[in-house]
């Protein structure tokens, strides 16, 4: 076996050069020279088959006075430090010089204070070679300061310490480091033996308490870091499986359809609902009007050539990632922020790998709709239903916005402000140089944004900029509702019963186009992206979040959950106590057996055998 030392606090690892160990000890001692002593111990572990299994604490020697370079309270600090270590149950080595009167030994005085009967104190007489064998014999058999464990004389310096002990060994005195080592080992064994039963009872009590807690708190359910990790990953995969089953084509279609319908609203708002000629659309249904045909081409192009492939794919990806975040917001993932981040990273990597391919594929498949779209009667009927629902939602939204302004401003005040704005509009139009001629097309929003007299003196009392701004907005919503009601009435009429009326029924036609775009886009998003994602994600979870973890990483993961950490700690404590109980009871039985044999031998010796 290699003999080596370790400094656990320094992290040097194994040190086989003992001169280096001595230098390190010297440097560490010198590092506290300002205070002379430190409460922080220097820990050194020696591994060798030639040393006993002991823990020795080398304390600073007692002093009588301090030097001029030492702190004034050094004596008290040393005494306080030593007093902490010489308390029960530690064995005390009271080191005294043989050539100094033991009556003046601070070490003996302190040990007698902590151990009045001298039951756990060994006197160690150093520098024994400085006294005569006769004097050494008197010191070792000291009756003035008797110790139950006695005195041991040693010589630690000089050229040949072992030779210096020969005169004392001839007198059969207890001298030498080997004897001291044997005495220490025997003393520790005896003291441990005398406390075995007490210690075993204490362990039994601790074990009973730990077992009770384990029963009450966890119903004796065992858990390991590995089983917790496996259970957590299974939870994730089960949730993902349920999500994949729910996140089917109908849901994806609905999300893409909603997105495209929002674009239809924007297009109709811009091209139709604010067009002053929209009232003519109903009468234009029976004839061909290039104006509305051109408008429809613009509307269709605005919808089909607006990057539907990227927009729909990104919409599905955003929805997908949003659902993935929801999967890991509840127990047990609230305890594992790093794992949540890795889960989202895994999902993002799979999606990013297929994103651009999916976008290109969707754009290629919807390309025919960018040039010509044909609608069947059934598709037109379904488009009519959706267009009606869309217009009704927009009417409700406008009404809600109008009512919100009215509730803040007040009905009477709002009506007065709107009347004032309407009057200004009529006056401005009447004063126009071209009054009496047909005005140029102008949207309702353009009308609302016309200048209002900047001089407050020209306005009725209380008509502030803020009030007029709210009135302009309310008037916009009011006229928007009127336009939407007209459009709703029109698309419900016989004028919009068939696809031939698409020029003057753009809302229905755009709904038909959006439905074709939706079905085509979703089909290829599923083929190119979602199928791959639903297949690959659970496998990546197993590979990178389960099988790829080290034992230490698994343990660290489990202990991130405070409740699991408490359960594991309790199980570890119970396991340690179980093992301690087993070994202690074995030692108690062995000691009892040895004591029984010893008593039998003594009785046999007493009977003369």
mmCIF file of C-alpha atoms in Angstrom, residues 237-514:
data_model
loop_
_atom_site.group_PDB
_atom_site.id
_atom_site.type_symbol
_atom_site.label_atom_id
_atom_site.label_comp_id
_atom_site.label_asym_id
_atom_site.label_seq_id
_atom_site.Cartn_x
_atom_site.Cartn_y
_atom_site.Cartn_z
ATOM 1 C CA UNK A 237 -44.021 11.983 -22.423
ATOM 2 C CA UNK A 238 -47.586 11.166 -21.308
ATOM 3 C CA UNK A 239 -48.507 14.847 -21.369
ATOM 4 C CA UNK A 240 -46.877 15.193 -24.763
ATOM 5 C CA UNK A 241 -48.779 12.196 -26.073
ATOM 6 C CA UNK A 242 -52.078 13.703 -24.919
ATOM 7 C CA UNK A 243 -51.128 17.038 -26.431
ATOM 8 C CA UNK A 244 -50.162 15.435 -29.763
ATOM 9 C CA UNK A 245 -53.525 13.680 -29.847
ATOM 10 C CA UNK A 246 -55.398 16.924 -29.162
ATOM 11 C CA UNK A 247 -53.255 19.107 -31.408
ATOM 12 C CA UNK A 248 -54.797 17.560 -34.515
ATOM 13 C CA UNK A 249 -55.600 18.982 -37.892
ATOM 14 C CA UNK A 250 -58.955 20.547 -36.842
ATOM 15 C CA UNK A 251 -57.255 22.673 -34.193
ATOM 16 C CA UNK A 252 -54.415 23.651 -36.510
ATOM 17 C CA UNK A 253 -56.899 24.500 -39.267
ATOM 18 C CA UNK A 254 -58.853 26.687 -36.881
ATOM 19 C CA UNK A 255 -55.756 28.648 -35.914
ATOM 20 C CA UNK A 256 -54.646 29.143 -39.536
ATOM 21 C CA UNK A 257 -58.223 29.994 -40.573
ATOM 22 C CA UNK A 258 -58.456 32.605 -37.815
ATOM 23 C CA UNK A 259 -55.194 34.181 -38.937
ATOM 24 C CA UNK A 260 -56.356 34.368 -42.563
ATOM 25 C CA UNK A 261 -59.731 35.747 -41.531
ATOM 26 C CA UNK A 262 -57.975 38.577 -39.710
ATOM 27 C CA UNK A 263 -56.253 39.374 -43.010
ATOM 28 C CA UNK A 264 -59.612 39.271 -44.806
ATOM 29 C CA UNK A 265 -60.920 41.875 -42.373
ATOM 30 C CA UNK A 266 -57.892 44.087 -43.052
ATOM 31 C CA UNK A 267 -58.272 43.711 -46.812
ATOM 32 C CA UNK A 268 -62.022 44.388 -46.818
ATOM 33 C CA UNK A 269 -61.558 47.322 -44.478
ATOM 34 C CA UNK A 270 -59.042 48.875 -46.835
ATOM 35 C CA UNK A 271 -60.605 48.024 -50.210
ATOM 36 C CA UNK A 272 -64.368 47.843 -49.550
ATOM 37 C CA UNK A 273 -65.813 48.944 -46.212
ATOM 38 C CA UNK A 274 -64.446 52.490 -46.432
ATOM 39 C CA UNK A 275 -65.096 52.821 -50.150
ATOM 40 C CA UNK A 276 -67.789 55.504 -50.802
ATOM 41 C CA UNK A 277 -68.970 53.434 -53.777
ATOM 42 C CA UNK A 278 -69.778 50.385 -51.686
ATOM 43 C CA UNK A 279 -73.490 51.247 -51.843
ATOM 44 C CA UNK A 280 -73.301 50.595 -55.596
ATOM 45 C CA UNK A 281 -72.165 46.998 -55.116
ATOM 46 C CA UNK A 282 -75.726 45.751 -54.658
ATOM 47 C CA UNK A 283 -76.926 47.281 -57.906
ATOM 48 C CA UNK A 284 -73.751 46.226 -59.699
ATOM 49 C CA UNK A 285 -74.487 42.571 -59.063
ATOM 50 C CA UNK A 286 -76.541 42.180 -62.189
ATOM 51 C CA UNK A 287 -73.983 43.657 -64.536
ATOM 52 C CA UNK A 288 -70.299 43.462 -65.159
ATOM 53 C CA UNK A 289 -68.403 46.317 -63.561
ATOM 54 C CA UNK A 290 -64.615 46.402 -64.166
ATOM 55 C CA UNK A 291 -64.196 48.469 -61.009
ATOM 56 C CA UNK A 292 -65.333 45.639 -58.724
ATOM 57 C CA UNK A 293 -63.589 42.974 -60.798
ATOM 58 C CA UNK A 294 -60.333 44.871 -60.431
ATOM 59 C CA UNK A 295 -60.944 45.286 -56.716
ATOM 60 C CA UNK A 296 -61.505 41.557 -56.301
ATOM 61 C CA UNK A 297 -58.233 40.759 -58.076
ATOM 62 C CA UNK A 298 -56.427 43.123 -55.715
ATOM 63 C CA UNK A 299 -58.116 41.556 -52.690
ATOM 64 C CA UNK A 300 -57.379 37.995 -53.775
ATOM 65 C CA UNK A 301 -53.744 38.832 -54.505
ATOM 66 C CA UNK A 302 -53.380 40.591 -51.154
ATOM 67 C CA UNK A 303 -54.537 37.391 -49.462
ATOM 68 C CA UNK A 304 -52.758 34.723 -51.510
ATOM 69 C CA UNK A 305 -49.474 36.573 -52.074
ATOM 70 C CA UNK A 306 -48.941 37.750 -48.510
ATOM 71 C CA UNK A 307 -46.519 35.018 -47.456
ATOM 72 C CA UNK A 308 -49.101 32.492 -46.344
ATOM 73 C CA UNK A 309 -46.520 29.707 -46.249
ATOM 74 C CA UNK A 310 -44.245 31.423 -43.747
ATOM 75 C CA UNK A 311 -47.084 33.022 -41.783
ATOM 76 C CA UNK A 312 -49.074 29.796 -41.372
ATOM 77 C CA UNK A 313 -45.979 27.752 -40.517
ATOM 78 C CA UNK A 314 -44.814 30.339 -38.002
ATOM 79 C CA UNK A 315 -48.294 30.453 -36.508
ATOM 80 C CA UNK A 316 -48.295 26.681 -35.992
ATOM 81 C CA UNK A 317 -44.758 26.803 -34.568
ATOM 82 C CA UNK A 318 -45.692 29.554 -32.105
ATOM 83 C CA UNK A 319 -48.777 27.631 -31.042
ATOM 84 C CA UNK A 320 -46.710 24.464 -30.739
ATOM 85 C CA UNK A 321 -44.081 26.121 -28.528
ATOM 86 C CA UNK A 322 -46.777 27.782 -26.445
ATOM 87 C CA UNK A 323 -48.355 24.390 -25.750
ATOM 88 C CA UNK A 324 -44.923 22.918 -24.977
ATOM 89 C CA UNK A 325 -44.384 25.607 -22.351
ATOM 90 C CA UNK A 326 -47.719 24.718 -20.780
ATOM 91 C CA UNK A 327 -46.685 21.055 -20.558
ATOM 92 C CA UNK A 328 -43.814 21.951 -18.231
ATOM 93 C CA UNK A 329 -45.340 24.699 -16.091
ATOM 94 C CA UNK A 330 -46.886 22.336 -13.521
ATOM 95 C CA UNK A 331 -45.503 19.749 -11.127
ATOM 96 C CA UNK A 332 -42.908 18.376 -11.079
ATOM 97 C CA UNK A 333 -41.187 20.666 -13.610
ATOM 98 C CA UNK A 334 -41.639 23.798 -11.497
ATOM 99 C CA UNK A 335 -38.671 22.490 -9.476
ATOM 100 C CA UNK A 336 -36.421 22.028 -12.521
ATOM 101 C CA UNK A 337 -35.850 25.293 -14.427
ATOM 102 C CA UNK A 338 -32.816 23.940 -16.261
ATOM 103 C CA UNK A 339 -34.756 20.895 -17.464
ATOM 104 C CA UNK A 340 -37.606 23.126 -18.643
ATOM 105 C CA UNK A 341 -35.100 25.105 -20.661
ATOM 106 C CA UNK A 342 -33.673 21.921 -22.178
ATOM 107 C CA UNK A 343 -37.148 20.623 -23.081
ATOM 108 C CA UNK A 344 -37.936 23.812 -24.992
ATOM 109 C CA UNK A 345 -34.503 23.717 -26.583
ATOM 110 C CA UNK A 346 -35.105 20.164 -27.816
ATOM 111 C CA UNK A 347 -38.464 21.151 -29.287
ATOM 112 C CA UNK A 348 -36.985 24.241 -30.909
ATOM 113 C CA UNK A 349 -34.123 22.286 -32.484
ATOM 114 C CA UNK A 350 -36.494 19.801 -34.147
ATOM 115 C CA UNK A 351 -38.748 22.595 -35.410
ATOM 116 C CA UNK A 352 -35.883 24.755 -36.652
ATOM 117 C CA UNK A 353 -34.510 21.819 -38.596
ATOM 118 C CA UNK A 354 -37.774 21.463 -40.572
ATOM 119 C CA UNK A 355 -39.030 25.055 -40.607
ATOM 120 C CA UNK A 356 -37.661 26.358 -43.908
ATOM 121 C CA UNK A 357 -38.441 23.137 -45.761
ATOM 122 C CA UNK A 358 -42.034 23.357 -44.538
ATOM 123 C CA UNK A 359 -42.365 27.017 -45.588
ATOM 124 C CA UNK A 360 -41.094 26.273 -49.086
ATOM 125 C CA UNK A 361 -43.373 23.259 -49.441
ATOM 126 C CA UNK A 362 -46.475 25.187 -48.368
ATOM 127 C CA UNK A 363 -45.689 28.087 -50.713
ATOM 128 C CA UNK A 364 -45.263 25.676 -53.624
ATOM 129 C CA UNK A 365 -48.555 23.927 -52.969
ATOM 130 C CA UNK A 366 -50.638 27.122 -52.667
ATOM 131 C CA UNK A 367 -49.074 28.708 -55.762
ATOM 132 C CA UNK A 368 -52.025 27.807 -58.065
ATOM 133 C CA UNK A 369 -54.394 29.832 -55.850
ATOM 134 C CA UNK A 370 -52.350 32.933 -56.545
ATOM 135 C CA UNK A 371 -53.579 32.998 -60.130
ATOM 136 C CA UNK A 372 -57.075 31.525 -60.207
ATOM 137 C CA UNK A 373 -59.556 30.191 -57.666
ATOM 138 C CA UNK A 374 -62.748 28.356 -58.528
ATOM 139 C CA UNK A 375 -65.497 27.815 -55.985
ATOM 140 C CA UNK A 376 -68.173 25.143 -56.060
ATOM 141 C CA UNK A 377 -71.703 25.857 -54.894
ATOM 142 C CA UNK A 378 -71.051 23.927 -51.686
ATOM 143 C CA UNK A 379 -67.856 25.868 -50.986
ATOM 144 C CA UNK A 380 -69.724 29.128 -51.681
ATOM 145 C CA UNK A 381 -72.460 28.185 -49.242
ATOM 146 C CA UNK A 382 -69.912 27.405 -46.511
ATOM 147 C CA UNK A 383 -68.043 30.602 -47.324
ATOM 148 C CA UNK A 384 -71.301 32.543 -46.946
ATOM 149 C CA UNK A 385 -71.784 31.175 -43.440
ATOM 150 C CA UNK A 386 -68.270 32.155 -42.427
ATOM 151 C CA UNK A 387 -68.598 35.610 -44.024
ATOM 152 C CA UNK A 388 -71.836 36.225 -42.131
ATOM 153 C CA UNK A 389 -70.209 35.153 -38.876
ATOM 154 C CA UNK A 390 -67.184 37.368 -39.609
ATOM 155 C CA UNK A 391 -69.319 40.454 -40.253
ATOM 156 C CA UNK A 392 -71.419 39.819 -37.156
ATOM 157 C CA UNK A 393 -68.236 39.591 -35.031
ATOM 158 C CA UNK A 394 -66.952 42.859 -36.504
ATOM 159 C CA UNK A 395 -70.301 44.568 -35.818
ATOM 160 C CA UNK A 396 -70.183 43.359 -32.208
ATOM 161 C CA UNK A 397 -66.595 44.561 -31.828
ATOM 162 C CA UNK A 398 -67.471 47.999 -33.221
ATOM 163 C CA UNK A 399 -70.543 48.222 -30.992
ATOM 164 C CA UNK A 400 -68.469 47.298 -27.961
ATOM 165 C CA UNK A 401 -65.877 49.969 -28.787
ATOM 166 C CA UNK A 402 -68.618 52.578 -29.336
ATOM 167 C CA UNK A 403 -70.334 51.670 -26.047
ATOM 168 C CA UNK A 404 -67.026 51.863 -24.212
ATOM 169 C CA UNK A 405 -66.492 55.457 -25.366
ATOM 170 C CA UNK A 406 -70.111 56.323 -24.526
ATOM 171 C CA UNK A 407 -69.777 54.951 -20.998
ATOM 172 C CA UNK A 408 -66.714 57.139 -20.401
ATOM 173 C CA UNK A 409 -67.942 60.352 -22.041
ATOM 174 C CA UNK A 410 -71.675 60.086 -21.455
ATOM 175 C CA UNK A 411 -74.419 59.593 -24.007
ATOM 176 C CA UNK A 412 -75.609 63.205 -24.184
ATOM 177 C CA UNK A 413 -72.117 64.700 -24.325
ATOM 178 C CA UNK A 414 -71.034 62.205 -26.972
ATOM 179 C CA UNK A 415 -74.086 62.865 -29.147
ATOM 180 C CA UNK A 416 -73.493 66.615 -28.907
ATOM 181 C CA UNK A 417 -69.829 66.265 -29.874
ATOM 182 C CA UNK A 418 -70.710 63.998 -32.807
ATOM 183 C CA UNK A 419 -73.345 66.481 -33.998
ATOM 184 C CA UNK A 420 -70.786 69.261 -33.788
ATOM 185 C CA UNK A 421 -68.289 67.266 -35.888
ATOM 186 C CA UNK A 422 -70.992 66.412 -38.433
ATOM 187 C CA UNK A 423 -71.963 70.072 -38.713
ATOM 188 C CA UNK A 424 -68.359 71.093 -39.283
ATOM 189 C CA UNK A 425 -68.045 68.466 -41.987
ATOM 190 C CA UNK A 426 -71.134 69.748 -43.808
ATOM 191 C CA UNK A 427 -69.956 73.365 -43.584
ATOM 192 C CA UNK A 428 -66.542 72.488 -44.859
ATOM 193 C CA UNK A 429 -68.059 70.613 -47.781
ATOM 194 C CA UNK A 430 -70.458 73.486 -48.572
ATOM 195 C CA UNK A 431 -67.588 76.017 -48.641
ATOM 196 C CA UNK A 432 -65.551 73.876 -51.007
ATOM 197 C CA UNK A 433 -64.807 75.617 -54.342
ATOM 198 C CA UNK A 434 -66.317 72.695 -56.194
ATOM 199 C CA UNK A 435 -69.458 72.534 -54.095
ATOM 200 C CA UNK A 436 -72.349 71.077 -56.039
ATOM 201 C CA UNK A 437 -70.131 68.755 -57.993
ATOM 202 C CA UNK A 438 -69.650 65.140 -57.157
ATOM 203 C CA UNK A 439 -66.918 64.917 -54.478
ATOM 204 C CA UNK A 440 -63.849 62.822 -54.952
ATOM 205 C CA UNK A 441 -63.980 59.434 -53.241
ATOM 206 C CA UNK A 442 -63.112 59.793 -49.587
ATOM 207 C CA UNK A 443 -63.041 57.207 -46.836
ATOM 208 C CA UNK A 444 -64.951 57.655 -43.572
ATOM 209 C CA UNK A 445 -61.648 57.712 -41.676
ATOM 210 C CA UNK A 446 -60.360 60.504 -43.927
ATOM 211 C CA UNK A 447 -63.472 62.489 -43.080
ATOM 212 C CA UNK A 448 -62.974 61.961 -39.374
ATOM 213 C CA UNK A 449 -59.400 63.189 -39.508
ATOM 214 C CA UNK A 450 -60.245 66.551 -41.020
ATOM 215 C CA UNK A 451 -59.067 69.576 -39.093
ATOM 216 C CA UNK A 452 -61.179 70.828 -36.231
ATOM 217 C CA UNK A 453 -60.858 74.543 -35.264
ATOM 218 C CA UNK A 454 -57.642 74.846 -33.324
ATOM 219 C CA UNK A 455 -58.848 77.867 -31.389
ATOM 220 C CA UNK A 456 -60.848 76.618 -28.384
ATOM 221 C CA UNK A 457 -62.801 79.891 -28.482
ATOM 222 C CA UNK A 458 -64.446 78.807 -31.718
ATOM 223 C CA UNK A 459 -65.802 75.631 -30.140
ATOM 224 C CA UNK A 460 -68.766 75.123 -27.833
ATOM 225 C CA UNK A 461 -67.885 75.254 -24.147
ATOM 226 C CA UNK A 462 -66.265 72.062 -22.850
ATOM 227 C CA UNK A 463 -65.368 70.638 -26.269
ATOM 228 C CA UNK A 464 -61.720 69.833 -25.571
ATOM 229 C CA UNK A 465 -59.273 68.112 -27.901
ATOM 230 C CA UNK A 466 -59.628 64.909 -25.893
ATOM 231 C CA UNK A 467 -63.424 64.931 -26.108
ATOM 232 C CA UNK A 468 -63.430 65.637 -29.850
ATOM 233 C CA UNK A 469 -60.868 62.861 -30.415
ATOM 234 C CA UNK A 470 -63.151 60.401 -28.608
ATOM 235 C CA UNK A 471 -66.118 61.692 -30.588
ATOM 236 C CA UNK A 472 -64.253 61.241 -33.874
ATOM 237 C CA UNK A 473 -63.438 57.649 -32.869
ATOM 238 C CA UNK A 474 -67.041 56.955 -31.812
ATOM 239 C CA UNK A 475 -68.332 58.412 -35.085
ATOM 240 C CA UNK A 476 -65.928 56.154 -36.975
ATOM 241 C CA UNK A 477 -67.276 53.059 -35.198
ATOM 242 C CA UNK A 478 -70.856 54.204 -35.736
ATOM 243 C CA UNK A 479 -70.383 54.599 -39.479
ATOM 244 C CA UNK A 480 -68.363 51.387 -39.621
ATOM 245 C CA UNK A 481 -71.307 49.533 -38.086
ATOM 246 C CA UNK A 482 -73.642 51.021 -40.677
ATOM 247 C CA UNK A 483 -71.342 49.897 -43.473
ATOM 248 C CA UNK A 484 -71.019 46.418 -41.963
ATOM 249 C CA UNK A 485 -74.793 46.102 -41.577
ATOM 250 C CA UNK A 486 -75.172 47.011 -45.242
ATOM 251 C CA UNK A 487 -72.586 44.394 -46.215
ATOM 252 C CA UNK A 488 -74.243 41.803 -43.970
ATOM 253 C CA UNK A 489 -77.630 42.493 -45.524
ATOM 254 C CA UNK A 490 -76.135 42.289 -49.007
ATOM 255 C CA UNK A 491 -74.337 38.943 -48.649
ATOM 256 C CA UNK A 492 -77.506 37.444 -47.141
ATOM 257 C CA UNK A 493 -79.531 38.584 -50.124
ATOM 258 C CA UNK A 494 -80.211 36.780 -53.386
ATOM 259 C CA UNK A 495 -77.489 38.899 -54.979
ATOM 260 C CA UNK A 496 -74.824 36.687 -53.345
ATOM 261 C CA UNK A 497 -76.386 33.257 -53.781
ATOM 262 C CA UNK A 498 -73.848 31.808 -56.269
ATOM 263 C CA UNK A 499 -70.129 32.003 -57.129
ATOM 264 C CA UNK A 500 -70.972 34.074 -60.223
ATOM 265 C CA UNK A 501 -71.549 37.023 -57.889
ATOM 266 C CA UNK A 502 -68.010 36.959 -56.494
ATOM 267 C CA UNK A 503 -67.091 40.451 -57.780
ATOM 268 C CA UNK A 504 -69.738 42.142 -55.625
ATOM 269 C CA UNK A 505 -69.591 39.598 -52.757
ATOM 270 C CA UNK A 506 -65.873 39.736 -51.939
ATOM 271 C CA UNK A 507 -66.247 38.673 -48.298
ATOM 272 C CA UNK A 508 -67.659 35.312 -49.355
ATOM 273 C CA UNK A 509 -65.112 34.810 -52.106
ATOM 274 C CA UNK A 510 -62.179 35.614 -49.812
ATOM 275 C CA UNK A 511 -63.556 33.184 -47.217
ATOM 276 C CA UNK A 512 -63.605 30.477 -49.906
ATOM 277 C CA UNK A 513 -60.027 31.300 -50.874
ATOM 278 C CA UNK A 514 -58.848 31.294 -47.252
#
